[in-house]
Amino acid sequence: MIIVCPRCGSLNKAPDSKLRSGNLPNCGRCHAPLFDGHPADLGSAEDFDRMIGKTELPVLVDFWAGWCGPRSAS
């Protein structure tokens, strides 16, 4: 499975068996955890394309803006 590093953006190959075992991988380039338990902040279209367009993982996206009515109500 191809996973994009949220820190440096490099592509990492991780075997499905490693992901299922709970032994979560680190990035091969920067050695940061590929899954840190926090949402990735994608501040630009380029960041979005890099992270979402190249991963083989299912992705949940929450689009929001500070000026948005429902966001202001909370």
Short mmCIF file of C-alpha atoms in Angstrom, two decimals:
data_model
loop_
_atom_site.label_atom_id
_atom_site.label_comp_id
_atom_site.label_asym_id
_atom_site.label_seq_id
_atom_site.Cartn_x
_atom_site.Cartn_y
_atom_site.Cartn_z
CA MET A 1 0.00 0.00 0.00
CA ILE A 2 1.27 3.49 -0.86
CA ILE A 3 1.11 6.01 2.00
CA VAL A 4 2.13 9.67 1.73
CA CYS A 5 4.11 11.05 4.65
CA PRO A 6 2.18 13.95 6.22
CA ARG A 7 5.45 15.61 7.26
CA CYS A 8 7.69 15.48 4.16
CA GLY A 9 5.31 14.29 1.42
CA SER A 10 7.38 11.32 0.30
CA LEU A 11 5.70 8.15 -0.93
CA ASN A 12 6.12 5.08 1.26
CA LYS A 13 5.31 1.45 0.53
CA ALA A 14 3.88 -0.44 3.48
CA PRO A 15 2.74 -4.06 3.36
CA ASP A 16 -0.92 -4.59 4.28
CA SER A 17 0.16 -7.19 6.84
CA LYS A 18 2.21 -4.59 8.73
CA LEU A 19 -0.74 -2.20 8.84
CA ARG A 20 -3.10 -4.92 10.07
CA SER A 21 -0.69 -6.05 12.79
CA GLY A 22 -0.77 -2.63 14.47
CA ASN A 23 2.96 -2.15 13.86
CA LEU A 24 2.55 1.25 12.24
CA PRO A 25 5.32 2.33 9.86
CA ASN A 26 7.53 5.40 9.84
CA CYS A 27 8.52 7.41 6.78
CA GLY A 28 11.53 6.02 4.94
CA ARG A 29 12.90 9.53 4.30
CA CYS A 30 12.24 11.66 7.41
CA HIS A 31 11.45 8.78 9.85
CA ALA A 32 8.31 10.53 11.16
CA PRO A 33 5.32 8.31 11.99
CA LEU A 34 3.03 7.93 8.98
CA PHE A 35 0.06 7.80 11.37
CA ASP A 36 0.34 10.22 14.28
CA GLY A 37 -3.32 10.32 15.30
CA HIS A 38 -3.82 13.91 14.16
CA PRO A 39 -5.54 15.28 11.07
CA ALA A 40 -3.28 16.55 8.32
CA ASP A 41 -3.57 20.28 7.69
CA LEU A 42 -3.72 20.68 3.92
CA GLY A 43 -3.54 24.42 3.39
CA SER A 44 -3.28 24.50 -0.40
CA ALA A 45 -4.52 22.70 -3.49
CA GLU A 46 -0.99 21.38 -4.03
CA ASP A 47 -0.94 19.89 -0.50
CA PHE A 48 -4.34 18.32 -1.11
CA ASP A 49 -3.27 16.79 -4.44
CA ARG A 50 -0.03 15.48 -2.95
CA MET A 51 -1.66 13.86 0.09
CA ILE A 52 -4.97 12.68 -1.32
CA GLY A 53 -4.10 12.01 -4.95
CA LYS A 54 -1.25 9.60 -4.30
CA THR A 55 -2.31 7.57 -1.27
CA GLU A 56 -3.98 4.18 -1.53
CA LEU A 57 -5.67 4.61 1.85
CA PRO A 58 -9.34 5.53 2.22
CA VAL A 59 -9.59 9.22 3.06
CA LEU A 60 -12.11 11.21 5.09
CA VAL A 61 -12.08 14.92 4.24
CA ASP A 62 -13.62 17.69 6.36
CA PHE A 63 -13.71 20.97 4.44
CA TRP A 64 -14.30 24.04 6.59
CA ALA A 65 -13.61 27.75 6.74
CA GLY A 66 -13.63 30.18 9.65
CA TRP A 67 -16.11 32.43 7.84
CA CYS A 68 -18.60 29.58 7.21
CA GLY A 69 -21.96 29.94 8.98
CA PRO A 70 -22.15 26.45 10.56
CA ARG A 71 -18.55 26.76 11.74
CA SER A 72 -19.31 30.12 13.40
CA ALA A 73 -22.33 28.67 15.21
CA SER A 74 -20.26 26.19 17.21
#
